[in-house]
Tab-separated table of C-alpha atoms in Angstrom:
chain	number	residue	atom	x	y	z
M	1	MET	CA	8.712	-9.872	-5.058
M	2	ASP	CA	6.261	-7.013	-4.375
M	3	ARG	CA	4.428	-7.966	-1.357
M	4	MET	CA	2.131	-5.020	-0.688
M	5	GLY	CA	1.414	-3.486	-4.124
M	6	VAL	CA	-1.347	-1.393	-3.191
M	7	ALA	CA	-1.189	1.886	-5.172
M	8	TYR	CA	-3.829	4.127	-3.349
M	9	THR	CA	-5.056	7.063	-5.166
M	10	VAL	CA	-5.185	10.517	-3.764
M	11	SER	CA	-8.006	12.348	-5.320
M	12	GLN	CA	-6.694	15.430	-7.234
M	13	ALA	CA	-9.951	17.117	-8.052
M	14	THR	CA	-9.493	20.765	-8.910
M	15	ALA	CA	-10.922	22.969	-5.982
M	16	LEU	CA	-14.377	24.025	-7.051
M	17	MET	CA	-15.521	27.579	-7.266
M	18	PRO	CA	-17.922	28.500	-4.403
M	19	THR	CA	-21.580	28.778	-5.065
M	20	SER	CA	-23.465	31.993	-4.537
M	21	SER	CA	-24.779	30.569	-1.335
M	22	ASP	CA	-21.452	29.971	-0.063
M	23	ARG	CA	-20.186	33.530	-0.999
M	24	SER	CA	-22.649	35.015	1.550
M	25	ALA	CA	-20.794	33.411	4.483
M	26	THR	CA	-17.290	34.461	3.482
M	27	VAL	CA	-15.156	37.681	4.059
M	28	GLN	CA	-13.448	37.520	0.660
M	29	ASP	CA	-13.508	35.395	-2.348
M	30	PRO	CA	-10.693	32.525	-2.011
M	31	THR	CA	-10.398	32.098	-5.827
M	32	HIS	CA	-7.171	33.895	-6.148
M	33	PHE	CA	-5.405	31.848	-3.245
M	34	LEU	CA	-6.757	28.617	-4.671
M	35	ARG	CA	-5.280	29.259	-8.149
M	36	ALA	CA	-1.986	30.211	-6.563
M	37	PHE	CA	-2.247	26.890	-4.653
M	38	THR	CA	-2.850	24.927	-7.807
M	39	SER	CA	-0.106	26.632	-9.707
M	40	LEU	CA	2.463	26.346	-6.794
M	41	THR	CA	1.721	22.762	-6.322
M	42	SER	CA	2.250	22.033	-10.195
M	43	LEU	CA	5.711	23.709	-9.751
M	44	GLY	CA	6.514	21.580	-6.789
M	45	ASP	CA	7.003	24.527	-4.449
M	46	ARG	CA	4.986	22.609	-1.443
M	47	HIS	CA	5.800	25.275	1.274
M	48	ALA	CA	4.485	28.234	-0.873
M	49	ALA	CA	1.441	25.923	-2.067
M	50	LEU	CA	0.717	25.340	1.753
M	51	ARG	CA	0.698	29.169	2.621
M	52	ALA	CA	-1.542	29.810	-0.301
M	53	ALA	CA	-3.974	26.992	0.935
M	54	SER	CA	-3.819	28.695	4.326
M	55	ASP	CA	-4.562	31.963	3.096
M	56	ALA	CA	-7.624	30.353	1.189
M	57	CYS	CA	-8.897	29.177	4.549
M	58	ARG	CA	-8.732	32.229	6.416
M	59	ALA	CA	-10.402	34.056	3.511
M	60	ALA	CA	-13.192	31.668	3.258
M	61	PRO	CA	-13.342	29.455	6.360
M	62	HIS	CA	-16.996	28.397	5.674
M	63	ILE	CA	-16.170	26.889	2.144
M	64	ALA	CA	-15.263	23.415	1.890
M	65	GLN	CA	-12.576	24.003	-1.150
M	66	PRO	CA	-10.260	25.950	0.715
M	67	HIS	CA	-9.862	23.165	3.501
M	68	TYR	CA	-9.770	20.552	0.886
M	69	ALA	CA	-6.656	22.389	-0.724
M	70	TYR	CA	-5.270	22.671	2.718
M	71	GLY	CA	-5.565	19.044	3.218
M	72	GLN	CA	-3.785	18.381	-0.085
M	73	ALA	CA	-1.019	20.631	0.888
M	74	TRP	CA	-0.355	18.880	4.251
M	75	LEU	CA	-0.461	15.379	2.318
M	76	ALA	CA	2.256	16.840	0.021
M	77	MET	CA	4.184	17.686	3.151
M	78	ASP	CA	3.875	14.107	4.495
M	79	GLU	CA	1.976	15.505	7.448
M	80	PRO	CA	-1.229	13.176	7.371
M	81	ALA	CA	-2.425	14.211	10.800
M	82	ARG	CA	-2.731	17.743	9.682
M	83	ALA	CA	-4.218	16.798	6.554
M	84	GLU	CA	-6.844	14.873	8.297
M	85	GLN	CA	-8.030	17.959	10.288
M	86	ALA	CA	-8.208	19.822	7.154
M	87	PHE	CA	-10.259	17.319	5.266
M	88	ALA	CA	-12.498	16.811	8.381
M	89	ALA	CA	-13.439	20.483	8.151
M	90	SER	CA	-14.007	20.262	4.399
M	91	VAL	CA	-16.330	17.152	4.777
M	92	ARG	CA	-18.241	18.837	7.650
M	93	ILE	CA	-19.173	21.691	5.224
M	94	ALA	CA	-19.738	19.418	2.124
M	95	PRO	CA	-20.475	15.962	3.177
M	96	GLY	CA	-21.582	14.903	-0.227
M	97	TRP	CA	-18.096	15.661	-1.751
M	98	ALA	CA	-16.533	12.136	-2.548
M	99	ASP	CA	-13.069	13.544	-3.254
M	100	THR	CA	-12.957	14.905	0.574
M	101	TRP	CA	-13.905	11.555	1.840
M	102	ILE	CA	-11.146	9.794	-0.176
M	103	ASN	CA	-8.429	12.068	0.807
M	104	TYR	CA	-9.648	12.159	4.503
M	105	GLY	CA	-9.371	8.180	4.370
M	106	ILE	CA	-5.948	8.466	2.768
M	107	ALA	CA	-4.761	10.692	5.757
M	108	ARG	CA	-6.381	8.285	8.301
M	109	TYR	CA	-4.696	5.285	6.825
M	110	GLN	CA	-1.270	7.049	6.727
M	111	GLN	CA	-1.704	7.220	10.337
M	112	GLY	CA	-2.350	3.368	10.696
M	113	ALA	CA	-6.224	3.778	11.077
M	114	ILE	CA	-6.894	1.475	8.197
M	115	GLU	CA	-10.371	0.619	9.282
M	116	ASP	CA	-11.249	4.416	9.375
M	117	ALA	CA	-9.866	4.612	5.905
M	118	LYS	CA	-11.930	1.853	4.601
M	119	THR	CA	-15.061	3.482	6.199
M	120	ALA	CA	-14.084	6.600	4.264
M	121	MET	CA	-13.939	5.101	1.028
M	122	ARG	CA	-17.261	3.423	1.498
M	123	GLN	CA	-18.822	6.773	2.473
M	124	ALA	CA	-17.321	8.277	-0.691
M	125	LEU	CA	-18.892	5.452	-2.802
M	126	ARG	CA	-22.367	6.046	-1.146
M	127	VAL	CA	-22.277	9.761	-2.394
M	128	HIS	CA	-20.501	8.924	-5.584
M	129	PRO	CA	-21.144	5.326	-6.595
M	130	ASN	CA	-18.244	3.558	-8.602
M	131	HIS	CA	-15.805	6.641	-8.012
M	132	PRO	CA	-12.672	5.193	-9.677
M	133	ALA	CA	-10.367	6.372	-6.735
M	134	ALA	CA	-12.510	5.193	-3.909
M	135	VAL	CA	-13.070	1.713	-5.524
M	136	ALA	CA	-9.322	1.160	-6.262
M	137	ASN	CA	-8.385	2.305	-2.616
M	138	LEU	CA	-11.076	0.222	-1.042
M	139	GLY	CA	-9.808	-2.679	-2.763
M	140	GLY	CA	-6.299	-2.342	-1.789
M	141	PHE	CA	-7.352	-1.644	1.989
M	142	LEU	CA	-9.576	-4.863	1.946
M	143	ARG	CA	-6.476	-6.923	0.736
M	144	ILE	CA	-4.064	-5.429	3.159
M	145	THR	CA	-6.695	-6.438	6.002
M	146	GLY	CA	-6.947	-10.018	4.842
M	147	GLU	CA	-10.187	-9.739	2.982
M	148	THR	CA	-8.628	-10.840	-0.126
M	149	GLU	CA	-11.862	-12.358	-1.702
M	150	ALA	CA	-13.911	-9.462	-1.078
M	151	ALA	CA	-11.040	-7.274	-2.581
M	152	GLU	CA	-10.901	-9.409	-5.613
M	153	ALA	CA	-14.784	-9.379	-5.959
M	154	LEU	CA	-14.989	-5.617	-5.729
M	155	LEU	CA	-12.255	-4.975	-8.303
M	156	ARG	CA	-13.495	-7.525	-10.732
M	157	ASP	CA	-17.008	-6.135	-10.507
M	158	THR	CA	-15.567	-2.485	-11.101
M	159	ILE	CA	-13.389	-3.613	-14.044
M	160	ALA	CA	-16.298	-5.363	-15.666
M	161	ARG	CA	-18.350	-2.019	-15.466
M	162	GLU	CA	-15.365	0.273	-16.050
M	163	PRO	CA	-12.615	-1.387	-18.129
M	164	ARG	CA	-10.518	1.595	-18.166
M	165	ASN	CA	-10.382	1.944	-14.403
M	166	ALA	CA	-6.597	1.775	-14.242
M	167	GLY	CA	-6.428	2.055	-10.472
M	168	ALA	CA	-8.709	-0.936	-9.861
M	169	ARG	CA	-7.094	-3.022	-12.512
M	170	LEU	CA	-3.555	-2.444	-11.215
M	171	ASN	CA	-4.649	-3.237	-7.648
M	172	LEU	CA	-6.169	-6.517	-8.940
M	173	VAL	CA	-3.022	-7.265	-10.658
M	174	ALA	CA	-0.951	-6.504	-7.560
M	175	ASP	CA	-3.125	-9.115	-5.797
M	176	MET	CA	-2.425	-11.614	-8.284
M	177	LEU	CA	1.460	-11.114	-8.316
M	178	LEU	CA	1.328	-11.292	-4.746
M	179	GLU	CA	-0.067	-14.861	-5.097
M	180	GLU	CA	2.247	-15.400	-8.015
M	181	ARG	CA	-0.645	-15.685	-10.409
M	182	ALA	CA	1.520	-14.070	-13.020
M	183	ALA	CA	-0.305	-15.530	-16.202
M	184	GLU	CA	-3.730	-14.055	-14.742
M	185	ALA	CA	-2.108	-10.879	-13.995
M	186	LEU	CA	-0.627	-10.621	-17.451
M	187	ALA	CA	-3.907	-11.450	-19.250
M	188	LEU	CA	-5.568	-8.745	-17.163
M	189	LEU	CA	-3.080	-6.237	-18.222
M	190	GLY	CA	-3.594	-7.254	-21.837
M	191	GLU	CA	-7.216	-6.752	-21.923
M	192	VAL	CA	-7.027	-3.182	-22.488
M	193	PRO	CA	-4.390	-0.579	-23.800
M	194	PRO	CA	-2.074	1.058	-21.307
M	195	PRO	CA	-3.628	4.299	-19.763
M	196	ALA	CA	-1.804	6.850	-21.952
M	197	ASP	CA	-3.609	9.720	-20.352
M	198	ASP	CA	-2.126	9.069	-17.004
M	199	ILE	CA	1.470	9.082	-16.760
M	200	ARG	CA	1.697	7.875	-13.143
M	201	ALA	CA	-0.619	4.864	-13.860
M	202	LEU	CA	1.379	4.273	-17.180
M	203	HIS	CA	4.507	3.990	-15.033
M	204	HIS	CA	2.968	1.583	-12.600
M	205	TRP	CA	1.450	-0.394	-15.547
M	206	HIS	CA	4.787	-1.191	-17.078
M	207	LEU	CA	6.206	-2.012	-13.552
M	208	GLN	CA	3.644	-4.688	-13.004
M	209	HIS	CA	3.876	-5.915	-16.579
M	210	ALA	CA	7.446	-6.473	-16.212
M	211	LEU	CA	7.099	-8.048	-12.894
M	212	ALA	CA	4.614	-10.467	-14.273
M	213	LEU	CA	6.937	-11.366	-17.035
M	214	LEU	CA	9.828	-11.902	-14.543
M	215	GLN	CA	7.697	-14.300	-12.504
M	216	LEU	CA	6.947	-16.357	-15.773
M	217	ALA	CA	10.690	-16.310	-16.501
M	218	ARG	CA	10.139	-14.349	-19.798
M	219	LEU	CA	13.351	-12.472	-19.385
M	220	ALA	CA	13.675	-10.828	-22.738
M	221	GLU	CA	10.396	-9.623	-22.797
M	222	ALA	CA	10.734	-8.145	-19.299
M	223	ARG	CA	13.758	-6.363	-20.354
M	224	THR	CA	12.099	-4.852	-23.364
M	225	VAL	CA	9.178	-3.537	-20.920
M	226	LEU	CA	11.690	-2.023	-18.753
M	227	ASP	CA	13.687	-0.462	-21.403
M	228	THR	CA	10.370	0.998	-22.594
M	229	LEU	CA	9.611	2.348	-19.239
M	230	GLU	CA	12.994	4.041	-19.151
M	231	VAL	CA	12.427	6.032	-22.486
M	232	LEU	CA	8.882	6.623	-21.853
M	233	ALA	CA	9.518	9.553	-19.549
M	234	PRO	CA	11.983	10.152	-16.655
M	235	ILE	CA	11.190	7.738	-13.835
M	236	PRO	CA	9.721	9.583	-11.080
M	237	PRO	CA	11.533	9.561	-7.633
M	238	GLU	CA	8.649	8.058	-5.839
M	239	ILE	CA	8.800	4.697	-7.933
M	240	ALA	CA	12.470	4.718	-8.898
M	241	PRO	CA	13.355	2.000	-6.126
M	242	LEU	CA	10.661	-0.091	-7.858
M	243	TRP	CA	12.156	0.136	-11.012
M	244	HIS	CA	15.385	-0.489	-9.885
M	245	TRP	CA	14.402	-3.608	-8.005
M	246	ARG	CA	13.061	-5.021	-11.208
M	247	GLN	CA	16.436	-4.618	-12.710
M	248	VAL	CA	17.902	-6.475	-9.601
M	249	LEU	CA	15.380	-9.298	-10.286
M	250	LEU	CA	16.470	-9.390	-14.034
M	251	ALA	CA	19.973	-9.495	-13.520
M	252	LEU	CA	19.621	-12.240	-10.864
M	253	ALA	CA	17.537	-14.338	-13.051
M	254	GLU	CA	20.167	-13.843	-15.936
M	255	GLY	CA	22.981	-14.925	-13.438
M	256	ARG	CA	24.554	-11.432	-13.549
M	257	LEU	CA	25.182	-11.025	-9.758
M	258	ALA	CA	27.552	-7.954	-9.958
M	259	CYS	CA	24.875	-6.126	-11.970
M	260	ALA	CA	22.307	-7.056	-9.490
M	261	CYS	CA	24.507	-5.674	-6.772
M	262	ALA	CA	24.979	-2.474	-8.711
M	263	ALA	CA	21.166	-2.109	-9.242
M	264	ALA	CA	20.646	-2.827	-5.614
M	265	GLU	CA	23.079	0.038	-4.479
M	266	LEU	CA	21.235	2.251	-6.931
M	267	MET	CA	18.142	1.374	-5.543
M	268	GLU	CA	19.442	2.129	-1.953
M	269	ALA	CA	20.541	5.579	-3.147
M	270	SER	CA	16.959	6.264	-4.662
M	271	LEU	CA	15.023	5.547	-1.403
M	272	GLY	CA	16.015	8.854	0.080
M	273	ALA	CA	14.635	10.747	-2.958
M	274	MET	CA	11.221	9.093	-3.052
M	275	GLY	CA	9.531	12.080	-1.317
M	276	PRO	CA	6.083	12.319	0.155
M	277	ASP	CA	4.256	11.303	-3.214
M	278	ALA	CA	5.519	7.870	-2.808
M	279	VAL	CA	3.016	5.154	-1.493
M	280	LEU	CA	3.976	3.827	1.961
M	281	GLU	CA	3.832	0.363	0.902
M	282	HIS	CA	6.327	0.908	-1.636
M	283	ARG	CA	8.642	2.460	0.701
M	284	ILE	CA	8.262	-0.589	3.033
M	285	MET	CA	8.589	-3.308	0.437
M	286	ALA	CA	11.691	-1.619	-0.964
M	287	ARG	CA	13.469	-1.926	2.327
M	288	PHE	CA	12.353	-5.568	2.808
M	289	ASP	CA	13.292	-6.351	-0.847
M	290	LEU	CA	16.861	-4.870	-0.190
M	291	ALA	CA	17.072	-6.706	3.042
M	292	LYS	CA	16.300	-10.074	1.644
M	293	PHE	CA	18.796	-9.303	-1.329
M	294	TRP	CA	21.636	-8.404	0.972
M	295	SER	CA	21.137	-11.087	3.201
M	296	GLY	CA	21.251	-13.441	0.277
M	297	GLN	CA	24.735	-11.980	-0.297
M	298	ASP	CA	25.832	-12.496	3.342
M	299	GLU	CA	25.735	-8.733	3.815
M	300	HIS	CA	23.907	-9.138	7.020
M	301	THR	CA	24.708	-5.728	8.638
M	302	ARG	CA	23.437	-4.098	5.506
M	303	ALA	CA	20.391	-6.278	5.495
M	304	PHE	CA	19.472	-5.745	9.147
M	305	ALA	CA	19.533	-1.909	8.513
M	306	HIS	CA	16.879	-2.409	5.740
M	307	TRP	CA	14.858	-4.716	8.032
M	308	THR	CA	15.037	-2.210	10.732
M	309	ALA	CA	14.120	1.030	8.593
M	310	GLY	CA	11.225	-1.019	6.933
M	311	HIS	CA	9.687	-2.211	10.178
M	312	ALA	CA	9.947	1.551	11.475
M	313	LEU	CA	7.855	2.355	8.403
M	314	LEU	CA	5.246	-0.606	8.877
M	315	ARG	CA	4.841	0.394	12.457
M	316	ARG	CA	2.683	3.595	11.007
M	317	ILE	CA	0.127	1.066	9.573
M	318	GLN	CA	0.668	-1.985	11.847
M	319	PRO	CA	1.334	-0.396	15.116
M	320	PHE	CA	2.531	-2.826	17.783
M	321	SER	CA	2.376	-2.306	21.497
M	322	ARG	CA	4.726	-4.283	23.685
M	323	ASP	CA	2.501	-3.691	26.782
M	324	ASP	CA	-0.536	-4.958	24.920
M	325	HIS	CA	1.295	-8.074	23.664
M	326	LEU	CA	2.507	-8.910	27.093
M	327	ALA	CA	-1.223	-8.463	28.435
M	328	PHE	CA	-2.090	-11.140	25.913
M	329	ILE	CA	0.526	-13.545	26.923
M	330	GLU	CA	-0.104	-13.068	30.683
M	331	ALA	CA	-3.813	-13.588	29.871
M	332	ASN	CA	-3.143	-16.855	28.232
M	333	ILE	CA	-0.943	-17.929	30.984
M	334	THR	CA	-3.704	-17.301	33.444
M	335	ALA	CA	-6.316	-19.088	31.214
M	336	PHE	CA	-4.039	-22.240	30.879
M	337	PRO	CA	-2.342	-22.730	34.076
M	338	ARG	CA	-0.327	-26.096	34.678
M	339	THR	CA	-3.390	-27.458	36.525
M	340	ARG	CA	-5.370	-27.188	33.569
M	341	PHE	CA	-3.620	-30.046	31.756
M	342	ALA	CA	-4.263	-32.447	34.439
M	343	PHE	CA	-7.964	-32.289	33.927
M	344	GLY	CA	-7.966	-35.019	31.374
M	345	PRO	CA	-8.635	-34.926	27.520
M	346	ARG	CA	-10.773	-32.140	26.327
M	347	ALA	CA	-12.204	-33.987	23.000
M	348	ALA	CA	-13.559	-37.378	22.566
M	349	ASN	CA	-12.437	-37.484	18.766
M	350	ALA	CA	-10.535	-40.692	18.234
M	351	ASP	CA	-10.214	-40.355	14.298
M	352	PRO	CA	-6.951	-41.778	13.270
M	353	ALA	CA	-6.558	-39.587	10.319
M	354	PRO	CA	-3.544	-37.328	10.094
M	355	VAL	CA	-3.656	-33.617	10.862
M	356	PHE	CA	-1.988	-31.203	8.525
M	357	ILE	CA	-0.598	-27.959	9.651
M	358	VAL	CA	-0.428	-25.414	7.003
M	359	GLY	CA	0.623	-21.701	6.884
M	360	MET	CA	2.923	-19.254	5.410
M	361	PRO	CA	6.921	-19.767	5.662
M	362	ARG	CA	8.261	-18.416	9.110
M	363	SER	CA	4.839	-18.192	10.530
M	364	GLY	CA	5.408	-20.806	13.253
M	365	THR	CA	4.109	-24.126	11.759
M	366	THR	CA	7.235	-26.008	12.490
M	367	LEU	CA	7.339	-24.772	15.988
M	368	CYS	CA	3.683	-25.916	16.369
M	369	GLU	CA	4.409	-29.314	14.990
M	370	GLN	CA	7.420	-29.816	17.357
M	371	ILE	CA	5.251	-28.784	20.281
M	372	LEU	CA	2.452	-31.363	19.373
M	373	ALA	CA	5.290	-34.002	18.573
M	374	ALA	CA	6.533	-33.501	22.211
M	375	HIS	CA	3.570	-35.652	23.264
M	376	ALA	CA	4.155	-39.499	23.601
M	377	HIS	CA	1.191	-40.280	21.511
M	378	VAL	CA	1.849	-37.650	18.656
M	379	HIS	CA	4.248	-38.208	15.706
M	380	GLY	CA	5.526	-35.280	13.766
M	381	ALA	CA	6.087	-36.184	10.287
M	382	GLY	CA	7.907	-33.019	9.055
M	383	GLU	CA	7.534	-30.966	5.853
M	384	ARG	CA	5.880	-33.112	3.202
M	385	ALA	CA	7.078	-31.615	-0.227
M	386	ALA	CA	5.198	-34.358	-2.210
M	387	LEU	CA	1.799	-32.719	-1.208
M	388	VAL	CA	0.295	-30.385	-3.776
């Protein structure tokens, strides 16, 4: 199932015309270049769009809009570090422009600086309260960093004020599906009509609707939703793996293993075509989903390749340093030497009530129990499936 369903929103505000005060500081009017950038972007010519945005910056280096367009062009090229520099230049010139803060935050997030991304979204909300993209992104980032209650509160409050905020609603639905609260997710989607004016949001709407139905084992309805999505419009490359994964889940639930394998192979083939418009989490979870699927089919070499690729992507937002981890281990060894355990008991608690160790699967709870149970005065009772 989708584990990291954040659908962050890159603000696509049209580059604004410079004011009369801006014009006095420029060598020439960048309007022609900005219009060329917009047209070339819509045509999908990213390299030409980048050149047009660069020309706009050279023509008017003291205006925020050319730098903003330049940042958008670098994001489209999947170059978040260069995009960050452009958005930083734009925000220095126009610190009250919320869209620049949003895209600056996205660029920082794509480089693994999620706390900076959260700060940028909050700054956008300070200058433009209730900005739909800023709220949706902040809610998603809060969830990723473990602040699930704050994320849900923010998204619910936003939806109460703005029922048509599709980004906030979809991110809250993603939270619910992550926790397998499919009935709540389905109810949330049913409160308002799908966003017909935003084809990208509409695609995600149907994908989440189908996933909620699959979690509830309402297979015929899930198939209908997926069929509707397929005829709605061509499936964009950036979400094609998500669509194929739902086909995998549907086939598995219906006992059609050969069809599930075929859908998984189509999903694999679609990964390379996702392009820079794809959300990083969608790339990661597509790899992990395929890894789990092929592992279940005893295709371990194939599965391991996807685990490896998924973790390589995950490194961008969850960087891991072997040196830092080794230093942490060494610090623990220093703090807890063998002599430390000869000092006697550390607590006077004699309560005979049992202690429950809880945690997510594969998180080390069994190992913790085994370590404790190695003590002569501790009994490890194993997993208690009867507990609710």
